XYZ file of C-alpha atoms in Angstrom:
562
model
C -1.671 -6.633 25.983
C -0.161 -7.784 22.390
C -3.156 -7.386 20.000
C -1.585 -9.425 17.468
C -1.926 -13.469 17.798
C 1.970 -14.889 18.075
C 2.054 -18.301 16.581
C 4.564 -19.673 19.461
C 1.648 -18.415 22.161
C -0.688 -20.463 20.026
C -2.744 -23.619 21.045
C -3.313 -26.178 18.000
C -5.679 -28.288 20.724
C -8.139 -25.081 21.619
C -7.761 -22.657 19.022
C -7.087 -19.953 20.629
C -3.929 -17.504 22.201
C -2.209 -17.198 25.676
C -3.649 -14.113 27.043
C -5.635 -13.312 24.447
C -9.614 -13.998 23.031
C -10.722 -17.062 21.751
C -9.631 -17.731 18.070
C -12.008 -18.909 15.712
C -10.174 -18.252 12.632
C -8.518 -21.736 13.157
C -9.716 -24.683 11.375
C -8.192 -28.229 10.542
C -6.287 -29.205 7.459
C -8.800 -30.656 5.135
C -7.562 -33.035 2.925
C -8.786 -32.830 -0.175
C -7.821 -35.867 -2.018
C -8.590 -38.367 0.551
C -12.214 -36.257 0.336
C -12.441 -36.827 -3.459
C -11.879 -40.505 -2.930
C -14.497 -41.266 -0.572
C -16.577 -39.232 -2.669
C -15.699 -41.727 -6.136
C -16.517 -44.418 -3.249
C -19.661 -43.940 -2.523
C -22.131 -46.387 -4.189
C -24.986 -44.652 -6.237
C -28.430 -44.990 -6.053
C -28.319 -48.467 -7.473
C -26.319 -49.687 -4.915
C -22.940 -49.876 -7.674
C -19.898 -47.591 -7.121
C -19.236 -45.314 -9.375
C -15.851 -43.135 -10.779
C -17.245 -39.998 -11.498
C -17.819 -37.069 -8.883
C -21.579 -36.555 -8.220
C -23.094 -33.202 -9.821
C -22.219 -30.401 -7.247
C -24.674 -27.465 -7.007
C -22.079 -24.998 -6.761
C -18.877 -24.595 -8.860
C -15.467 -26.690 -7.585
C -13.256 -23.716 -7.149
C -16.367 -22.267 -4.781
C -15.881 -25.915 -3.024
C -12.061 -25.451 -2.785
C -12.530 -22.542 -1.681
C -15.244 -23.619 1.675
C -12.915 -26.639 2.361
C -9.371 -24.874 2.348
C -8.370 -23.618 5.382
C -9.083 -19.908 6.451
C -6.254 -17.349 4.936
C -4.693 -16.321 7.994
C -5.070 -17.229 11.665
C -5.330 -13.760 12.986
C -8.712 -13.278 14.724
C -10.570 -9.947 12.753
C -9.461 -7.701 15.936
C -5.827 -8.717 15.360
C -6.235 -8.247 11.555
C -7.169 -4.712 12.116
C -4.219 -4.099 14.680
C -1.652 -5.432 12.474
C -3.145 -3.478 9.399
C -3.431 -0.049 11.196
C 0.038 -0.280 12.617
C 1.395 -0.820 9.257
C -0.733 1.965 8.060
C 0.521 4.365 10.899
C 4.332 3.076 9.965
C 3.118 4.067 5.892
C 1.831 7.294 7.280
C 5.520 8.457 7.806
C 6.022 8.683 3.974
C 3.429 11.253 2.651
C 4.025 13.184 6.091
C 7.641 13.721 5.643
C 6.727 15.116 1.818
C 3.851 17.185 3.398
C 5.313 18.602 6.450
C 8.003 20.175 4.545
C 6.127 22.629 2.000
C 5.264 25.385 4.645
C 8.545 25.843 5.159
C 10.012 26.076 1.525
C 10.035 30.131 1.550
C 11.727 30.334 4.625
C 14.140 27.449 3.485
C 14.611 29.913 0.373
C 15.232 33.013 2.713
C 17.703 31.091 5.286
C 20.161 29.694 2.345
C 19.590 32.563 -0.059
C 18.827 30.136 -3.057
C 15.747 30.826 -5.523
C 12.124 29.143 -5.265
C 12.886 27.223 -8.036
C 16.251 25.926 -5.930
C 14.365 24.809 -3.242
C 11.501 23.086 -4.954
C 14.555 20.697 -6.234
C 14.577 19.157 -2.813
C 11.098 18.568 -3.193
C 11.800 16.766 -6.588
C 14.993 14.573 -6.009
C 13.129 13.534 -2.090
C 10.108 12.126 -4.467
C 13.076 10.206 -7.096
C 14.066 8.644 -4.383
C 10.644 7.885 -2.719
C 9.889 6.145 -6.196
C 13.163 4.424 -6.800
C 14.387 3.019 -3.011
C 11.232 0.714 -2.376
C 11.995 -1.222 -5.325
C 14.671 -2.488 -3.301
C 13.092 -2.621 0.328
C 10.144 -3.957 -1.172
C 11.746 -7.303 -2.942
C 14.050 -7.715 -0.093
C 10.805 -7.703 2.390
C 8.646 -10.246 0.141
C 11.661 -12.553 0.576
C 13.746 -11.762 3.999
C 10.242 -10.801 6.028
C 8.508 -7.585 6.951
C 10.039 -6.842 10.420
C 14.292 -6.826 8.765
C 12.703 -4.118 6.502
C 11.158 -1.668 9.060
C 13.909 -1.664 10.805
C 16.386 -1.110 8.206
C 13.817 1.872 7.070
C 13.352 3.890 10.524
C 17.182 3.307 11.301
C 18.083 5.449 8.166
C 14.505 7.516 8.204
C 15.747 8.806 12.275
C 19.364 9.390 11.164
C 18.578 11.562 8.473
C 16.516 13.544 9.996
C 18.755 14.095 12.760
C 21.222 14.900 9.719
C 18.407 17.242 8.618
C 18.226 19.294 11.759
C 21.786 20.185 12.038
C 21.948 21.007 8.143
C 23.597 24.293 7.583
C 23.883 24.348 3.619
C 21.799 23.515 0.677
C 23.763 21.068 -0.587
C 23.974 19.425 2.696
C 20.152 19.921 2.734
C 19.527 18.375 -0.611
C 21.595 15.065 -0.229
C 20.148 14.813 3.114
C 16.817 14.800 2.532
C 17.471 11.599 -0.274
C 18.922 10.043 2.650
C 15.226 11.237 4.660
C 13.030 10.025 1.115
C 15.536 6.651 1.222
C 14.504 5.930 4.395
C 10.551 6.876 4.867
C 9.397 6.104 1.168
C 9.239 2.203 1.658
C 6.481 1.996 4.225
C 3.923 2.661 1.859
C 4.698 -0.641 -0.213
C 5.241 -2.766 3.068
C 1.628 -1.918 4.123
C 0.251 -3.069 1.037
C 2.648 -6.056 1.534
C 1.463 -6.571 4.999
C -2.303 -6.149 3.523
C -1.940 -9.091 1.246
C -0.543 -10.888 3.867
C -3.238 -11.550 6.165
C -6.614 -10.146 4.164
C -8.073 -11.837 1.385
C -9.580 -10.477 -1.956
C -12.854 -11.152 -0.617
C -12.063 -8.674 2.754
C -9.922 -6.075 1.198
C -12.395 -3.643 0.993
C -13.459 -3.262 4.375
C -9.646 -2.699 5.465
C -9.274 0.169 3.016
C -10.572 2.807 5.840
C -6.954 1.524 7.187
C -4.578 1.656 4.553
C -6.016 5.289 3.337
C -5.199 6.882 6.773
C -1.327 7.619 5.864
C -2.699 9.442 2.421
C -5.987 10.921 3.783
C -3.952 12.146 7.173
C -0.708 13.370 5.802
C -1.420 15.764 3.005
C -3.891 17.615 5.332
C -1.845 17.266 8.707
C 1.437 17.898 7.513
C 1.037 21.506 6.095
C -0.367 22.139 9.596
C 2.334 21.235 12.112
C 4.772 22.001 9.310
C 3.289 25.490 9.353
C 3.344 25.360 13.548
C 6.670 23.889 13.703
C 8.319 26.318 11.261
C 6.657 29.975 12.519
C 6.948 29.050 16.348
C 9.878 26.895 16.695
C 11.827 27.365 13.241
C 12.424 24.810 10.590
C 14.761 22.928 12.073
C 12.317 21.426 14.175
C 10.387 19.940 11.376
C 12.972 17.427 11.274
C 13.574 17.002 14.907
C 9.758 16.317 15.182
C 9.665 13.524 12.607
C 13.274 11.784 14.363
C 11.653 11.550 18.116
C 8.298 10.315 16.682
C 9.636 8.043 14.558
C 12.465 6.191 17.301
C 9.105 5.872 19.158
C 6.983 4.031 16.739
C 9.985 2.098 15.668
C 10.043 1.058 19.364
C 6.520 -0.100 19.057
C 7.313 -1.710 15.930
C 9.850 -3.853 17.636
C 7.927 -4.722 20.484
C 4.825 -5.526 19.506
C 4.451 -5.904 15.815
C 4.414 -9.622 14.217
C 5.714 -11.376 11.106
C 3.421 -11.382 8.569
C 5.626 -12.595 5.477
C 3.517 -16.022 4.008
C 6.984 -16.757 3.513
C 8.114 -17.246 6.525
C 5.493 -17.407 9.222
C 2.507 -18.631 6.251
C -0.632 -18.343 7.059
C 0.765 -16.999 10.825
C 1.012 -20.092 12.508
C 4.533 -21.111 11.711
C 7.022 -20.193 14.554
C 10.176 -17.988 13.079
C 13.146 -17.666 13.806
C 13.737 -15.481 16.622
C 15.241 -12.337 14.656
C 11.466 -12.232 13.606
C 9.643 -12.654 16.773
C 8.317 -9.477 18.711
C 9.973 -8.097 21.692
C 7.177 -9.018 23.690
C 6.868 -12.876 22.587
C 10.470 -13.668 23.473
C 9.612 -11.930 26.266
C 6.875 -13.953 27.441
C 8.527 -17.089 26.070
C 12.527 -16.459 27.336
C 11.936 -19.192 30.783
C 9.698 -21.443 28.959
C 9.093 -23.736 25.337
C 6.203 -23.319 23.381
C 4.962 -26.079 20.434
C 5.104 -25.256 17.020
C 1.670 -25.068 15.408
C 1.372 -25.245 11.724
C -1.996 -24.975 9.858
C -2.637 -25.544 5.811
C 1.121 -24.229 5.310
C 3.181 -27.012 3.885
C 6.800 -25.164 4.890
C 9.332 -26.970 7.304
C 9.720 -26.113 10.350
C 14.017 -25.729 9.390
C 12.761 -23.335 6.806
C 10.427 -21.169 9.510
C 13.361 -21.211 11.460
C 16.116 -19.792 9.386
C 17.739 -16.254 9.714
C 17.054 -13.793 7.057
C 18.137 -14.901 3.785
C 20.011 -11.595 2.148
C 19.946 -12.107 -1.990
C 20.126 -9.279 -4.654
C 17.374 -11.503 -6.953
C 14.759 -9.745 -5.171
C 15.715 -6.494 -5.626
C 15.395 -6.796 -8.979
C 11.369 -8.435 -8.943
C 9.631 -4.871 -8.841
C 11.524 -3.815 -12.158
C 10.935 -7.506 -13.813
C 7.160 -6.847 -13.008
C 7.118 -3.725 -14.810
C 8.856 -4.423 -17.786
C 6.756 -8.232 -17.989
C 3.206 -7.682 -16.553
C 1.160 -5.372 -19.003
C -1.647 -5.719 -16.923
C 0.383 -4.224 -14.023
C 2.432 -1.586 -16.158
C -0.375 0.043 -17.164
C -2.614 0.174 -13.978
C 0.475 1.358 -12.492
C 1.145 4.077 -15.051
C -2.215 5.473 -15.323
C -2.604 5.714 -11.541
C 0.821 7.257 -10.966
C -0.289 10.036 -13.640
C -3.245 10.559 -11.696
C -0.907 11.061 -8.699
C 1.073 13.646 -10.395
C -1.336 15.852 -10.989
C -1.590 16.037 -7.123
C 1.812 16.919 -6.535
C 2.246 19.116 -9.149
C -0.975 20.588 -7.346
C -0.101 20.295 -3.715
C 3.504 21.756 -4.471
C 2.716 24.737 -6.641
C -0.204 25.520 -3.437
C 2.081 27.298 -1.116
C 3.991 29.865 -3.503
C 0.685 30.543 -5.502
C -1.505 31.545 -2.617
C 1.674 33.771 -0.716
C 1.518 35.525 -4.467
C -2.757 35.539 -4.105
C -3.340 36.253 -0.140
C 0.019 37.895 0.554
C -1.535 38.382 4.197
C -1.918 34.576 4.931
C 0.654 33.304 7.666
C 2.280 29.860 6.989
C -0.239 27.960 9.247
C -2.825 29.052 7.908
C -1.705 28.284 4.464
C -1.507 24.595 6.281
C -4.544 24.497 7.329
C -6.036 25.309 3.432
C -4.912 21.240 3.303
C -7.409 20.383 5.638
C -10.417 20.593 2.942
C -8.235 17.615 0.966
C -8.476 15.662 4.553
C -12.048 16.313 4.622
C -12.713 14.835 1.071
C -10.133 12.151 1.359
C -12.045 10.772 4.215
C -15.409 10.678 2.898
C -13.846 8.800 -0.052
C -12.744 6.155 2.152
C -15.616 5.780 4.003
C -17.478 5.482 0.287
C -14.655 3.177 -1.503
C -14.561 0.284 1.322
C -17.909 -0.371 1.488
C -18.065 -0.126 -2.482
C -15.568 -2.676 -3.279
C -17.264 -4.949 -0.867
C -20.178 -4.789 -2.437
C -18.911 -4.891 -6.322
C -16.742 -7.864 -5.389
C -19.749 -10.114 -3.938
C -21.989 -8.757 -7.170
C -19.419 -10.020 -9.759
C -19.049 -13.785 -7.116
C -22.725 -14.204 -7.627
C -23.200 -13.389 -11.324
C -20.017 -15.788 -12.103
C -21.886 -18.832 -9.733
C -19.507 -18.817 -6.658
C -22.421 -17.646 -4.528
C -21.450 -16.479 -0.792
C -18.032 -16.514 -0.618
C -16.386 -16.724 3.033
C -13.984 -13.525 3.363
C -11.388 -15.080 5.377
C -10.706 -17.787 2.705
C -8.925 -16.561 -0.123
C -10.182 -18.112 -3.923
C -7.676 -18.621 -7.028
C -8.782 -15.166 -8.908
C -7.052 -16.915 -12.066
C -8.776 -20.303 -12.172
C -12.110 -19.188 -11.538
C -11.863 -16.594 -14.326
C -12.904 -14.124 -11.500
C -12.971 -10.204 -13.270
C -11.690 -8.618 -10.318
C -10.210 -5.498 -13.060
C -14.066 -5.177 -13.124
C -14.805 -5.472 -9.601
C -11.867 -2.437 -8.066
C -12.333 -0.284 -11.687
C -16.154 -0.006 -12.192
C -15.669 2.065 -8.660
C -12.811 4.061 -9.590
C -14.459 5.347 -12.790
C -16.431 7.732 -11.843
C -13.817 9.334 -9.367
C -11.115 9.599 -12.019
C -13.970 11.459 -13.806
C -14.309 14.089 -10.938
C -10.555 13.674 -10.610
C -10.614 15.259 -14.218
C -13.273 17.803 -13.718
C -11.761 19.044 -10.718
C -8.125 19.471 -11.892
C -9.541 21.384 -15.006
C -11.410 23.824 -12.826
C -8.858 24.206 -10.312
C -6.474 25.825 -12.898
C -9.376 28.788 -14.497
C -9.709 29.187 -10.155
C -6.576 30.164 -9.515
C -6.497 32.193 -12.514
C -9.575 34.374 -11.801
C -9.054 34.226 -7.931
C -11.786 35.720 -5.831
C -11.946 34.528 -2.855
C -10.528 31.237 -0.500
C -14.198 29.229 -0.823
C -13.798 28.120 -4.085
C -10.176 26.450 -3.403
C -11.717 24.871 -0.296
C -14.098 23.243 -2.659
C -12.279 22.112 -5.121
C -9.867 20.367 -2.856
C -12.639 18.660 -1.418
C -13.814 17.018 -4.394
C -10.267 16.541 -5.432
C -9.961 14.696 -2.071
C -12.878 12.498 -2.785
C -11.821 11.851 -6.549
C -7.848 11.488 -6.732
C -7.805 9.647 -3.183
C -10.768 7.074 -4.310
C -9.145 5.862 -7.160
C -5.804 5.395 -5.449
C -7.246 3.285 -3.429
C -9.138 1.552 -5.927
C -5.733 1.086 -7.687
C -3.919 -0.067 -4.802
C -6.610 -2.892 -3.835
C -6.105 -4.196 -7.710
C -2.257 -4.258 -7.843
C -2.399 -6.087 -4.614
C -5.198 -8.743 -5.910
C -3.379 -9.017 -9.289
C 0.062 -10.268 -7.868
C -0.503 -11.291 -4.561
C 2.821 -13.068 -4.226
C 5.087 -10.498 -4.878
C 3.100 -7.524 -3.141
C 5.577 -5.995 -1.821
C 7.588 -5.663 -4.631
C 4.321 -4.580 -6.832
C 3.481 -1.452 -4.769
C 6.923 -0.289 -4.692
C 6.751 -0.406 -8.661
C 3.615 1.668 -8.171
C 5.483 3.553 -5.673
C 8.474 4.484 -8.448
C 5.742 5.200 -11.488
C 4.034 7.735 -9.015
C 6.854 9.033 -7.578
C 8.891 9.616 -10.886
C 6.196 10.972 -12.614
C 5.668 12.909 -9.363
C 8.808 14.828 -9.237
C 8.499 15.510 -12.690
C 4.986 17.091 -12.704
C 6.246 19.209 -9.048
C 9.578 20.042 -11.140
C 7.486 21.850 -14.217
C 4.788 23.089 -12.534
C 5.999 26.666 -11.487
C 8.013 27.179 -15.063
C 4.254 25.902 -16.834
C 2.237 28.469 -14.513
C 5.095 31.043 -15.122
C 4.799 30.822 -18.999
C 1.368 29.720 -19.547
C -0.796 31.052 -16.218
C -2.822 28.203 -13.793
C -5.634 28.151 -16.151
C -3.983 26.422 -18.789
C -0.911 24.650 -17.002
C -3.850 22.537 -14.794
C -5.763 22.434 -18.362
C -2.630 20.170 -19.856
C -3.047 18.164 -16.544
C -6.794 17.897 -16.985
C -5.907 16.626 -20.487
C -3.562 13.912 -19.513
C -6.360 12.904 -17.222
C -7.936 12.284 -20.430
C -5.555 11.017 -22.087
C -4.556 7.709 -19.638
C -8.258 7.404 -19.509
C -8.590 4.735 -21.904
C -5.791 2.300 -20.332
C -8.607 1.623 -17.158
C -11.207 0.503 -20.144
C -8.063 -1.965 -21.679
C -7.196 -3.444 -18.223
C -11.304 -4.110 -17.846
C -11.448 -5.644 -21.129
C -8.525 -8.105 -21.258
C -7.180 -7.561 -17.352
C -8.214 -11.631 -16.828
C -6.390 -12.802 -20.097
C -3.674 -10.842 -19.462
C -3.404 -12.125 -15.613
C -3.780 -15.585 -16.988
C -1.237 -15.447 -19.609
C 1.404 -13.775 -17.292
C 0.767 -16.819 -14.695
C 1.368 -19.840 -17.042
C 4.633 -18.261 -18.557
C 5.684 -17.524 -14.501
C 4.592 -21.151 -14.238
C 6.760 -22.219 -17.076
C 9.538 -20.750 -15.755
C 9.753 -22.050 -12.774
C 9.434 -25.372 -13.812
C 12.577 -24.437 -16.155
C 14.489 -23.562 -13.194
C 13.250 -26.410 -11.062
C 14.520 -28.816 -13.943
C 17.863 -26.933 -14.549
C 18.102 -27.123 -10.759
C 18.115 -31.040 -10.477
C 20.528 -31.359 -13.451
């Protein structure tokens, strides 16, 4: 059966899907003006009508809020489906980075190039991880989620088919862009798909999702990279990732909706049918279905039409960064962060065949698993955190209990959500520091494998935290354009990324691990202060950056009729 709620299989008289449970997520159109009116109506307690609105108890945009319409029409059950397929379609990204470091010495032996050689194809696969979803991620905000998976896995399967029958380096480098081209997109489209369906108010409690394809992959990927390579050989690293990924891409097709609020809104808006699931058209080939619509004011001619291909979008995720402080400097600071973990994670292999000469490459791998370990305890800490920091900051502004599954305007209300994600990620960039500074003097004085385990624990729990902490915020602070605002994330982690995996081995080469993690530890530091600046002036900033967006668009709408 089709977890996911298909708006032509849905019943505007019941509330609820063919074949599926009862909806309640489903609620009328209120009409807000005609509400107002009645209210100005209404005679006072002299018996004379009056103009003014009676004293509310509670604050309008808390009203607005209870009388709008719920977010999305997908039932909590179908929320989490459609969240942890686009998590398991993300989780192809970080895997693909992952699975291949086992394997870089023996990549080295079979084309008789240098360590430093080989570690290129680690650095020009994450230049194009950062720089390709910039361009996936504009064109899915505007031409729908489904067009863009496809497009990704299409090139992501060929390329590692490519991969497999590589017999040169240079064939193996420009490959593997091809591979990063294809895979590094998913990331932003499950943040895209996130902000889709979930509102501010409910984002925490799906972060156990969205962390899966960084928790999983950094820990898992070593592993069957390190099976795959010493049992089967290299080459079937790459065969591995094409079968699995022509089967999820199957499932993708088949079963996974439209979730752009673009084209389907809130989900109840019928598409046109080059955005329908396999299994809908299925189900709906010898028979017509009604169109249901909701709170979304779109026509049903523009639900219906075909992909719209434009290069404007393309072009959004670099006009974010170069316009939105607020953005450009959550999104820098994090991606430093970030670096520091490749440069880490990269360096790992080489430095402990140099330490424990004895260690075979799977059980290098499995010296990964310790990051799992401490990347899952952070997201089993961060979701219910943000919950819980998001309601405290509701009450102490006056909005009381706010219903999760109806989204409020984070800009009108003045609502600190910079406060809300960052008072949590704090304290785990602090450990994030700590940890990266002791790593370094670890490796330098190595005595045995406990104290690595350790550390990457910790690391786990600090560096993975406040990613996801900085994920949930770029997501709340341009909800419109999510797609395009991860993959901006995406190409300030990513660049800054391949630098920090591109220096590492010359730093530890010329100044030892102590004191190359030490400069890391110290740029830790250094970024630190942006997180207080986006606290401080994060709602100003958000509000300024909306009324000139405003403004503009009113520009164009007036050049437009002239």
């Amino acid at each position: 059966m089709n977890p996911t709620q298909d708006p032509e299989n849905h019943d505007s008289s019941s509330g609820r899907v063919e074949d599926g449970p009862p909806s309640d997520s489903v609620s009328p159109v209120i009409n807000n003006n005609s509400e107002l009116s009645e209210k100005r109506s209404q005679p006072t307690s002299t018996g004379e009508p009056t103009s003014e609105l009676p004293e509310l108890s509670q604050s309008s945009a808390d009203q607005d809020a209870r009388s709008s319409p719920p977010y999305s029409i997908h039932s909590a059950w179908a929320k989490r489906w459609i969240v942890l397929a686009a998590s398991l379609s993300a989780f192809f990204s970080p895997l693909t980075a992952q699975i291949y470091l086992p394997a870089l010495t023996v990549l080295a032996e079979d084309f008789s190039v240098s360590n430093a050689k080989i570690n290129l194809t680690v650095t020009t696969y994450m230049i194009f991880q950062g720089i390709t979803p910039m361009f996936i991620g504009g064109f899915a905000d505007s031409a729908g989620r489904r067009p863009a998976y496809t497009i990704c896995f299409v090139i992501y399967i060929a390329a590692n088919i490519g991969l497999a029958l590589s017999n040169s380096y240079a064939s193996l480098l420009i490959v593997r862009c091809l591979q990063s081209a294809g895979s590094a997109a998913t990331v932003a489209l499950c943040q895209a798909v996130l902000a889709d369906i979930v509102t501010s108010a409910e984002r925490g409690q799906y972060i156990g999702f969205t962390v899966l394809p960084v928790v999983l992959a950094p820990s898992l990927g070593p592993v069957i990279g390190g099976l795959l390579s010493q049992f089967l050989g290299w080459r079937w690293i790459f065969w591995f990732l094409a079968i699995v990924a022509a089967v999820h891409l199957f499932l993708v097709l088949l079963f996974f909706p439209e979730t752009c609020r673009r084209i389907v809104g809130d989900g109840s808006i019928r598409p046109h049918p080059i955005y329908r699931t396999f299994w809908s058209l299925i189900k709906c080939r010898n028979r017509s279905t009604s169109l249901t619509r909701t709170a979304s004011q779109q026509t049903s001619a523009s639900a219906k039409r075909p992909p719209v291909f434009s290069l404007r979008p393309l072009l959004v995720s670099i006009q974010l960064l170069t316009t939105h402080l607020e953005l450009f400097l959550l999104l820098f600071c994090s991606g430093l962060i970030f670096a520091g973990f490749y440069g880490l994670s990269t360096a790992l292999p080489s430095q402990f065949h140099t330490l424990y000469p004895d260690l075979t490459d799977v059980e290098i791998g499995l010296l990964y698993l310790p990051l799992a370990g401490g990347s899952i305890a952070s997201a089993v800490f961060c979701g219910p955190a943000l919950g819980y920091n998001y309601k405290r900051h509701a009450r102490k502004l006056g909005l009381g209990n706010i219903e999760k599954t109806k989204q409020i305007d984070l800009t009108e209300t003045k609502f600190p959500i910079e406060k809300a994600r960052l008072e949590v990620g704090i304290p785990l960039l602090v450990l994030s520091t700590a940890v990266m500074l002791t790593w370094g003097w670890a490796i330098e004085y190595s005595g045995g494998l406990a104290v690595p385990c350790v550390l990457m624990f910790l690391y786990g729990v600090g560096m993975i935290g406040f990613q996801n902490t900085a994920n949930a915020l770029t997501v709340d602070i341009v909800p419109g354009n999510a797609g395009a605002a991860v993959a901006a994330g995406n190409l300030t982690r990513c660049l800054l990324g391949a630098g920090a995996s591109a220096i590492i081995v010359p730093m530890i080469e010329k100044m030892g691990s102590g004191w190359a993690y030490t400069v890391f530890a110290g740029l830790y530091v250094a970024v630190s202060p942006l997180v207080w600046l986006i606290m401080r002036n994060g709602v100003r900033w958000r509000a300024e950056w909306e009324k000139k967006e405003a403004e503009k668009m009113d520009r164009r709408k007036v050049e437009a009729w002239q």
